[in-house]
């Protein structure tokens, strides 16, 4: 029996809204987008700490040191279905990891799936204070996002730990917002394994495994060692009813590197784009949904992607894993089956050529 690994965002709540509420929410979204001051082309200068601290005697000692670095995150997303507009509410967690003193700005790391598509992001501190947050940037592949809040007073900032130095069996503490309503919840367990290659949704991720109790709403929360150092960002758990104590977190070293790229450049260095958007159809079909900036003579809309550098593409997971092996400026060998939309008695469907088309394309660094 296969065990499914899922991101662990809280079940979303949907409510129907009037047009006036939609407009108010969209205005709020515009304010969120404008939350960061315009600093021209200046690279952001943020302050964070990565030094190892002393081992604390008890779990309570660690919690006293780090609890107020973990925040609750609530989101609202406006969607349209069947001509009706709705607000989808979600919840997760985040960790304050850096401070830009020049702009009185605090940086919070969370999961991409917590804030993905949100028109409004609210952050609640351990103190109960609530802020409207601004999205800096996000990375879908490694499920990391960065948001900011404005605050002139001093807030506690988590200390990044070295996740590569962790030992199996080491005590770990998770702090987060399970169920989206129990902010500040503390659970404890051990490090079960490192470097677990786990398929999460459409991506394969290399994660820390822990038996620390994790629940929906913990996504984006902190996983700390007994030094009070942040060594992981919680993001996934098993969903099989017969499985217990198997939860996962993004290693701190990985999360911190992505954080740096997102703050400085808005995208992750080394992430590539082939100039297309892809979609997933029936029977394992990955096809070109839209051509954005592909080289002439390469991709066409509705191409079924069969191979990338000799790797068979049978799912979005296969496609994303293949793209993950490619670096900017690499020449990529591609095999596709040309497709088109055709009408049959069941409606409009995709039809593909019986003979493949092969070409090469140069991978480009993903831009913001």
Short mmCIF file of C-alpha atoms in Angstrom, two decimals:
data_model
loop_
_atom_site.label_atom_id
_atom_site.label_comp_id
_atom_site.label_asym_id
_atom_site.label_seq_id
_atom_site.Cartn_x
_atom_site.Cartn_y
_atom_site.Cartn_z
CA UNK A 1 0.00 0.00 0.00
CA UNK A 2 1.35 3.37 -0.99
CA UNK A 3 1.55 6.10 1.61
CA UNK A 4 0.72 9.58 0.40
CA UNK A 5 2.83 12.50 1.62
CA UNK A 6 1.01 15.80 1.71
CA UNK A 7 1.70 19.37 2.64
CA UNK A 8 -0.13 20.02 5.89
CA UNK A 9 -1.98 23.26 5.50
CA UNK A 10 -5.22 23.64 7.43
CA UNK A 11 -8.44 22.69 5.63
CA UNK A 12 -9.61 25.85 3.93
CA UNK A 13 -12.91 27.49 4.81
CA UNK A 14 -14.98 28.89 1.93
CA UNK A 15 -17.65 31.54 2.24
CA UNK A 16 -19.71 33.35 -0.39
CA UNK A 17 -19.23 37.11 -0.47
CA UNK A 18 -20.83 40.14 -2.04
CA UNK A 19 -19.18 42.23 -4.74
CA UNK A 20 -18.50 45.01 -2.24
CA UNK A 21 -16.58 42.59 0.00
CA UNK A 22 -14.64 41.34 -3.02
CA UNK A 23 -13.66 44.88 -3.92
CA UNK A 24 -12.60 45.60 -0.35
CA UNK A 25 -10.51 42.44 -0.32
CA UNK A 26 -8.88 43.31 -3.62
CA UNK A 27 -8.02 46.76 -2.29
CA UNK A 28 -6.48 45.09 0.75
CA UNK A 29 -4.51 42.83 -1.60
CA UNK A 30 -3.18 45.90 -3.39
CA UNK A 31 -2.09 47.29 -0.05
CA UNK A 32 -0.34 44.01 0.73
CA UNK A 33 1.51 44.21 -2.56
CA UNK A 34 2.55 47.76 -1.74
CA UNK A 35 3.61 46.91 1.81
CA UNK A 36 7.33 47.00 1.02
CA UNK A 37 8.89 50.45 0.55
CA UNK A 38 10.34 51.22 -2.86
CA UNK A 39 14.08 51.02 -2.40
CA UNK A 40 15.04 51.13 -6.05
CA UNK A 41 17.65 48.57 -7.07
CA UNK A 42 19.22 48.40 -3.59
CA UNK A 43 19.94 44.92 -2.37
CA UNK A 44 18.07 44.25 0.85
CA UNK A 45 20.28 44.17 3.94
CA UNK A 46 18.83 41.93 6.61
CA UNK A 47 20.30 40.85 9.89
CA UNK A 48 20.12 37.26 11.08
CA UNK A 49 22.17 34.98 13.30
CA UNK A 50 23.53 31.52 12.52
CA UNK A 51 25.87 30.84 15.45
CA UNK A 52 25.31 27.74 17.56
CA UNK A 53 24.03 28.54 21.05
CA UNK A 54 24.44 26.55 24.26
CA UNK A 55 22.35 23.43 24.85
CA UNK A 56 19.36 24.21 27.06
CA UNK A 57 18.60 22.07 30.09
CA UNK A 58 14.90 21.51 29.46
CA UNK A 59 12.23 21.81 26.80
CA UNK A 60 10.73 24.68 28.81
CA UNK A 61 14.06 26.55 28.57
CA UNK A 62 14.04 26.23 24.77
CA UNK A 63 10.41 27.29 24.51
CA UNK A 64 11.02 30.38 26.65
CA UNK A 65 13.83 31.36 24.28
CA UNK A 66 12.11 30.79 20.93
CA UNK A 67 8.30 30.67 21.31
CA UNK A 68 7.81 34.31 20.35
CA UNK A 69 9.76 33.86 17.08
CA UNK A 70 6.94 31.65 15.75
CA UNK A 71 3.85 33.36 14.34
CA UNK A 72 0.37 32.43 13.18
CA UNK A 73 -0.53 33.14 9.55
CA UNK A 74 -4.07 33.61 8.25
CA UNK A 75 -4.85 34.10 4.56
CA UNK A 76 -7.81 35.10 2.43
CA UNK A 77 -8.01 34.24 -1.25
CA UNK A 78 -10.69 35.48 -3.64
CA UNK A 79 -11.82 32.82 -6.13
CA UNK A 80 -14.52 32.62 -8.80
CA UNK A 81 -16.53 29.45 -9.42
CA UNK A 82 -19.63 29.09 -11.61
CA UNK A 83 -19.93 32.87 -11.84
CA UNK A 84 -19.90 33.31 -8.05
CA UNK A 85 -17.13 34.87 -6.02
CA UNK A 86 -15.90 33.42 -2.75
CA UNK A 87 -13.27 34.02 -0.11
CA UNK A 88 -11.20 30.98 0.84
CA UNK A 89 -9.65 31.30 4.29
CA UNK A 90 -6.55 29.34 5.26
CA UNK A 91 -4.09 29.17 8.11
CA UNK A 92 -0.53 28.15 8.81
CA UNK A 93 2.57 29.17 10.70
CA UNK A 94 5.79 31.09 10.16
CA UNK A 95 9.07 32.01 11.86
CA UNK A 96 10.65 35.45 12.26
CA UNK A 97 14.17 34.95 10.93
CA UNK A 98 15.61 38.34 10.03
CA UNK A 99 15.41 42.09 10.60
CA UNK A 100 16.02 45.02 8.26
CA UNK A 101 16.62 47.84 10.75
CA UNK A 102 16.79 50.53 8.06
CA UNK A 103 13.17 49.89 7.09
CA UNK A 104 11.89 48.66 10.48
CA UNK A 105 10.97 45.44 8.72
CA UNK A 106 10.92 41.88 10.03
CA UNK A 107 11.21 38.92 7.67
CA UNK A 108 9.16 35.77 8.22
CA UNK A 109 9.78 32.46 6.49
CA UNK A 110 6.85 30.11 5.86
CA UNK A 111 5.72 27.56 3.27
CA UNK A 112 4.73 28.56 -0.23
CA UNK A 113 1.58 26.45 0.05
CA UNK A 114 0.47 28.47 3.09
CA UNK A 115 0.32 31.80 1.20
CA UNK A 116 0.00 30.65 -2.42
CA UNK A 117 -2.59 32.77 -4.23
CA UNK A 118 -3.53 34.77 -1.13
CA UNK A 119 -4.96 38.24 -1.65
CA UNK A 120 -4.52 39.07 2.03
CA UNK A 121 -1.97 37.78 4.56
CA UNK A 122 -2.33 38.41 8.29
CA UNK A 123 0.37 37.62 10.84
CA UNK A 124 -0.35 37.20 14.55
CA UNK A 125 2.57 37.36 16.96
CA UNK A 126 2.91 35.34 20.15
CA UNK A 127 1.85 38.52 21.96
CA UNK A 128 -1.46 38.58 20.08
CA UNK A 129 -0.58 41.62 17.97
CA UNK A 130 -1.88 41.33 14.39
CA UNK A 131 -0.17 42.72 11.26
CA UNK A 132 -0.92 42.87 7.56
CA UNK A 133 2.01 41.18 5.83
CA UNK A 134 3.61 41.83 2.44
CA UNK A 135 4.77 38.96 0.25
CA UNK A 136 8.44 39.32 -0.76
CA UNK A 137 8.78 36.22 -2.94
CA UNK A 138 8.07 32.49 -2.96
CA UNK A 139 9.49 29.30 -4.40
CA UNK A 140 7.06 26.52 -5.28
CA UNK A 141 9.63 23.77 -5.80
CA UNK A 142 11.09 23.91 -2.29
CA UNK A 143 7.89 25.22 -0.68
CA UNK A 144 9.46 28.33 0.87
CA UNK A 145 7.96 31.82 0.99
CA UNK A 146 9.07 35.05 2.63
CA UNK A 147 6.71 37.72 3.97
CA UNK A 148 7.41 40.89 5.94
CA UNK A 149 5.76 42.95 8.63
CA UNK A 150 6.54 46.51 9.70
CA UNK A 151 7.41 47.05 13.37
CA UNK A 152 9.57 49.73 14.98
CA UNK A 153 10.02 47.96 18.32
CA UNK A 154 12.39 45.04 18.87
CA UNK A 155 11.06 41.54 18.17
CA UNK A 156 12.79 38.26 18.91
CA UNK A 157 14.42 36.71 15.84
CA UNK A 158 15.10 32.98 15.51
CA UNK A 159 18.68 31.81 15.22
CA UNK A 160 19.37 29.63 12.18
CA UNK A 161 20.98 26.32 13.13
CA UNK A 162 23.16 23.97 11.08
CA UNK A 163 20.86 21.18 9.90
CA UNK A 164 23.82 19.27 8.43
CA UNK A 165 25.23 18.70 11.93
CA UNK A 166 22.09 17.01 13.30
CA UNK A 167 22.35 13.51 14.74
CA UNK A 168 19.72 10.78 14.45
CA UNK A 169 17.82 10.51 17.72
CA UNK A 170 18.44 14.14 18.66
CA UNK A 171 15.58 15.81 20.57
CA UNK A 172 13.52 18.26 18.50
CA UNK A 173 10.76 20.72 19.36
CA UNK A 174 8.05 21.92 16.97
CA UNK A 175 6.12 25.13 17.55
CA UNK A 176 3.23 26.13 15.33
CA UNK A 177 -0.46 26.83 14.81
CA UNK A 178 -2.18 23.42 14.49
CA UNK A 179 -5.75 23.48 13.16
CA UNK A 180 -5.27 27.19 12.49
CA UNK A 181 -6.61 28.04 15.95
CA UNK A 182 -4.07 26.70 18.46
CA UNK A 183 -1.17 29.12 17.95
CA UNK A 184 1.93 28.58 20.04
CA UNK A 185 1.40 24.83 20.41
CA UNK A 186 4.58 22.99 21.43
CA UNK A 187 5.29 19.33 20.63
CA UNK A 188 8.46 17.30 21.10
CA UNK A 189 10.04 14.29 19.43
CA UNK A 190 13.30 13.15 17.91
CA UNK A 191 15.08 13.33 14.58
CA UNK A 192 14.14 10.06 12.86
CA UNK A 193 16.17 10.46 9.66
CA UNK A 194 17.84 12.99 7.37
CA UNK A 195 17.95 13.42 3.60
CA UNK A 196 14.67 11.63 2.96
CA UNK A 197 13.77 11.96 -0.73
CA UNK A 198 10.02 12.36 -0.49
CA UNK A 199 7.49 13.13 -3.25
CA UNK A 200 5.35 15.97 -1.94
CA UNK A 201 2.66 16.89 -4.45
CA UNK A 202 4.37 17.42 -7.81
CA UNK A 203 7.94 17.74 -6.47
CA UNK A 204 10.52 15.46 -4.89
CA UNK A 205 11.99 17.09 -1.78
CA UNK A 206 14.92 16.14 0.46
CA UNK A 207 13.61 16.50 4.00
CA UNK A 208 14.26 15.86 7.66
CA UNK A 209 12.04 13.15 9.17
CA UNK A 210 10.75 13.47 12.73
CA UNK A 211 8.18 11.80 14.98
CA UNK A 212 7.31 15.18 16.51
CA UNK A 213 3.52 15.60 16.46
CA UNK A 214 2.56 17.72 13.44
CA UNK A 215 -0.96 18.66 12.34
CA UNK A 216 -2.70 20.82 9.71
CA UNK A 217 -1.81 24.44 10.45
CA UNK A 218 1.75 23.58 11.53
CA UNK A 219 2.94 24.25 7.97
CA UNK A 220 5.66 26.89 7.95
CA UNK A 221 6.29 26.58 11.68
CA UNK A 222 9.64 26.04 13.33
CA UNK A 223 11.48 22.85 14.20
CA UNK A 224 14.10 23.62 16.87
CA UNK A 225 16.91 21.66 18.49
CA UNK A 226 17.75 21.75 22.19
CA UNK A 227 20.02 24.73 21.60
CA UNK A 228 16.99 26.72 20.54
CA UNK A 229 18.33 26.92 16.99
CA UNK A 230 15.94 26.75 14.03
CA UNK A 231 16.91 23.57 12.18
CA UNK A 232 13.85 23.02 10.01
CA UNK A 233 10.66 24.49 8.54
CA UNK A 234 7.76 22.07 8.98
CA UNK A 235 5.99 21.26 5.72
CA UNK A 236 4.64 17.72 5.30
CA UNK A 237 3.30 14.58 6.93
CA UNK A 238 1.91 11.21 5.93
CA UNK A 239 -1.86 11.14 5.41
CA UNK A 240 -2.44 7.39 5.69
CA UNK A 241 -4.70 6.57 8.65
CA UNK A 242 -2.51 3.60 9.56
CA UNK A 243 0.69 5.64 9.78
CA UNK A 244 1.76 7.65 12.83
CA UNK A 245 4.82 9.65 13.78
CA UNK A 246 6.15 10.29 10.27
CA UNK A 247 6.42 14.00 9.64
CA UNK A 248 8.84 16.11 7.64
CA UNK A 249 10.60 19.47 7.62
CA UNK A 250 12.72 21.42 5.16
CA UNK A 251 16.32 21.46 6.49
CA UNK A 252 17.36 24.87 7.81
CA UNK A 253 20.45 25.07 5.59
CA UNK A 254 18.27 24.61 2.51
CA UNK A 255 15.59 27.00 3.75
CA UNK A 256 18.15 29.69 4.62
CA UNK A 257 19.80 29.51 1.18
CA UNK A 258 16.42 29.88 -0.50
CA UNK A 259 15.50 32.71 1.89
CA UNK A 260 18.68 34.59 0.90
CA UNK A 261 17.94 34.22 -2.83
CA UNK A 262 14.30 35.24 -2.48
CA UNK A 263 15.13 38.36 -0.45
CA UNK A 264 18.00 39.44 -2.69
CA UNK A 265 16.69 38.51 -6.16
CA UNK A 266 13.08 37.37 -5.84
CA UNK A 267 13.92 33.95 -7.34
CA UNK A 268 16.14 31.01 -6.45
CA UNK A 269 19.54 30.97 -8.13
CA UNK A 270 19.90 28.04 -10.53
CA UNK A 271 16.16 27.59 -11.05
CA UNK A 272 15.51 27.20 -14.80
CA UNK A 273 12.72 27.89 -17.26
CA UNK A 274 12.29 26.36 -20.72
CA UNK A 275 10.01 29.19 -21.80
CA UNK A 276 6.76 27.28 -21.31
CA UNK A 277 3.96 26.63 -18.85
CA UNK A 278 2.93 22.99 -18.57
CA UNK A 279 -0.26 21.27 -17.48
CA UNK A 280 -1.15 17.72 -16.50
CA UNK A 281 -3.81 15.81 -18.37
CA UNK A 282 -5.25 12.32 -18.23
CA UNK A 283 -3.17 9.15 -18.66
CA UNK A 284 0.01 10.78 -17.39
CA UNK A 285 0.06 13.44 -20.09
CA UNK A 286 2.24 16.48 -19.43
CA UNK A 287 1.67 19.01 -22.16
CA UNK A 288 2.53 22.60 -23.05
CA UNK A 289 -0.32 24.75 -21.82
CA UNK A 290 1.24 28.01 -22.96
CA UNK A 291 4.38 29.06 -24.82
CA UNK A 292 5.86 32.10 -23.07
CA UNK A 293 9.39 32.63 -24.36
CA UNK A 294 10.49 29.38 -25.97
CA UNK A 295 13.06 29.55 -28.74
CA UNK A 296 11.79 29.51 -32.31
CA UNK A 297 11.49 26.01 -33.70
CA UNK A 298 11.15 24.36 -30.30
CA UNK A 299 7.98 24.05 -28.23
CA UNK A 300 4.47 24.62 -29.56
CA UNK A 301 1.24 24.86 -27.60
CA UNK A 302 -0.29 21.44 -26.79
CA UNK A 303 2.97 19.55 -27.29
CA UNK A 304 2.93 16.37 -25.21
CA UNK A 305 6.31 16.18 -23.46
CA UNK A 306 7.64 12.64 -23.74
CA UNK A 307 11.27 13.00 -22.68
CA UNK A 308 13.64 15.54 -21.13
CA UNK A 309 17.30 14.57 -21.59
CA UNK A 310 16.25 10.97 -22.04
CA UNK A 311 14.11 10.92 -18.90
CA UNK A 312 10.59 9.63 -19.61
CA UNK A 313 7.89 12.10 -18.58
CA UNK A 314 4.78 10.38 -17.25
CA UNK A 315 3.65 12.85 -14.61
CA UNK A 316 4.28 16.38 -13.34
CA UNK A 317 6.51 14.80 -10.71
CA UNK A 318 8.65 13.22 -13.47
CA UNK A 319 8.76 16.51 -15.36
CA UNK A 320 9.75 18.58 -12.33
CA UNK A 321 12.39 16.05 -11.27
CA UNK A 322 13.86 16.16 -14.78
CA UNK A 323 13.92 19.97 -14.82
CA UNK A 324 15.59 19.95 -11.39
CA UNK A 325 18.65 18.28 -12.96
CA UNK A 326 19.07 21.14 -15.46
CA UNK A 327 21.16 24.26 -14.85
CA UNK A 328 20.95 27.66 -16.57
CA UNK A 329 22.51 27.64 -20.05
CA UNK A 330 22.35 23.83 -20.30
CA UNK A 331 21.28 22.54 -23.71
CA UNK A 332 18.31 20.25 -23.10
CA UNK A 333 17.27 17.43 -25.43
CA UNK A 334 13.48 17.25 -25.74
CA UNK A 335 11.11 14.75 -27.35
CA UNK A 336 7.47 15.77 -27.83
CA UNK A 337 4.38 14.62 -29.69
CA UNK A 338 2.71 17.53 -31.43
CA UNK A 339 -0.83 18.11 -30.22
CA UNK A 340 -4.00 19.91 -31.18
CA UNK A 341 -7.51 20.45 -29.88
CA UNK A 342 -10.16 18.40 -31.68
CA UNK A 343 -13.91 18.10 -31.28
CA UNK A 344 -15.56 14.75 -30.71
CA UNK A 345 -18.89 13.61 -29.34
CA UNK A 346 -17.63 14.01 -25.78
CA UNK A 347 -16.42 17.60 -26.29
CA UNK A 348 -13.07 19.19 -27.03
CA UNK A 349 -10.07 16.94 -26.35
CA UNK A 350 -6.34 16.91 -27.02
CA UNK A 351 -5.08 14.74 -29.85
CA UNK A 352 -1.41 13.95 -30.38
CA UNK A 353 0.71 12.95 -33.36
CA UNK A 354 1.84 9.33 -33.60
CA UNK A 355 5.43 10.26 -34.48
CA UNK A 356 7.68 12.25 -32.11
CA UNK A 357 9.35 15.58 -32.78
CA UNK A 358 12.81 16.10 -31.28
CA UNK A 359 14.81 19.28 -30.71
CA UNK A 360 17.11 20.98 -28.21
CA UNK A 361 16.41 24.07 -26.15
CA UNK A 362 18.66 26.19 -23.94
CA UNK A 363 17.54 26.46 -20.32
CA UNK A 364 17.36 29.97 -18.91
CA UNK A 365 17.64 31.21 -15.35
CA UNK A 366 14.15 31.70 -13.96
CA UNK A 367 13.34 35.39 -13.54
CA UNK A 368 10.99 37.09 -11.14
#
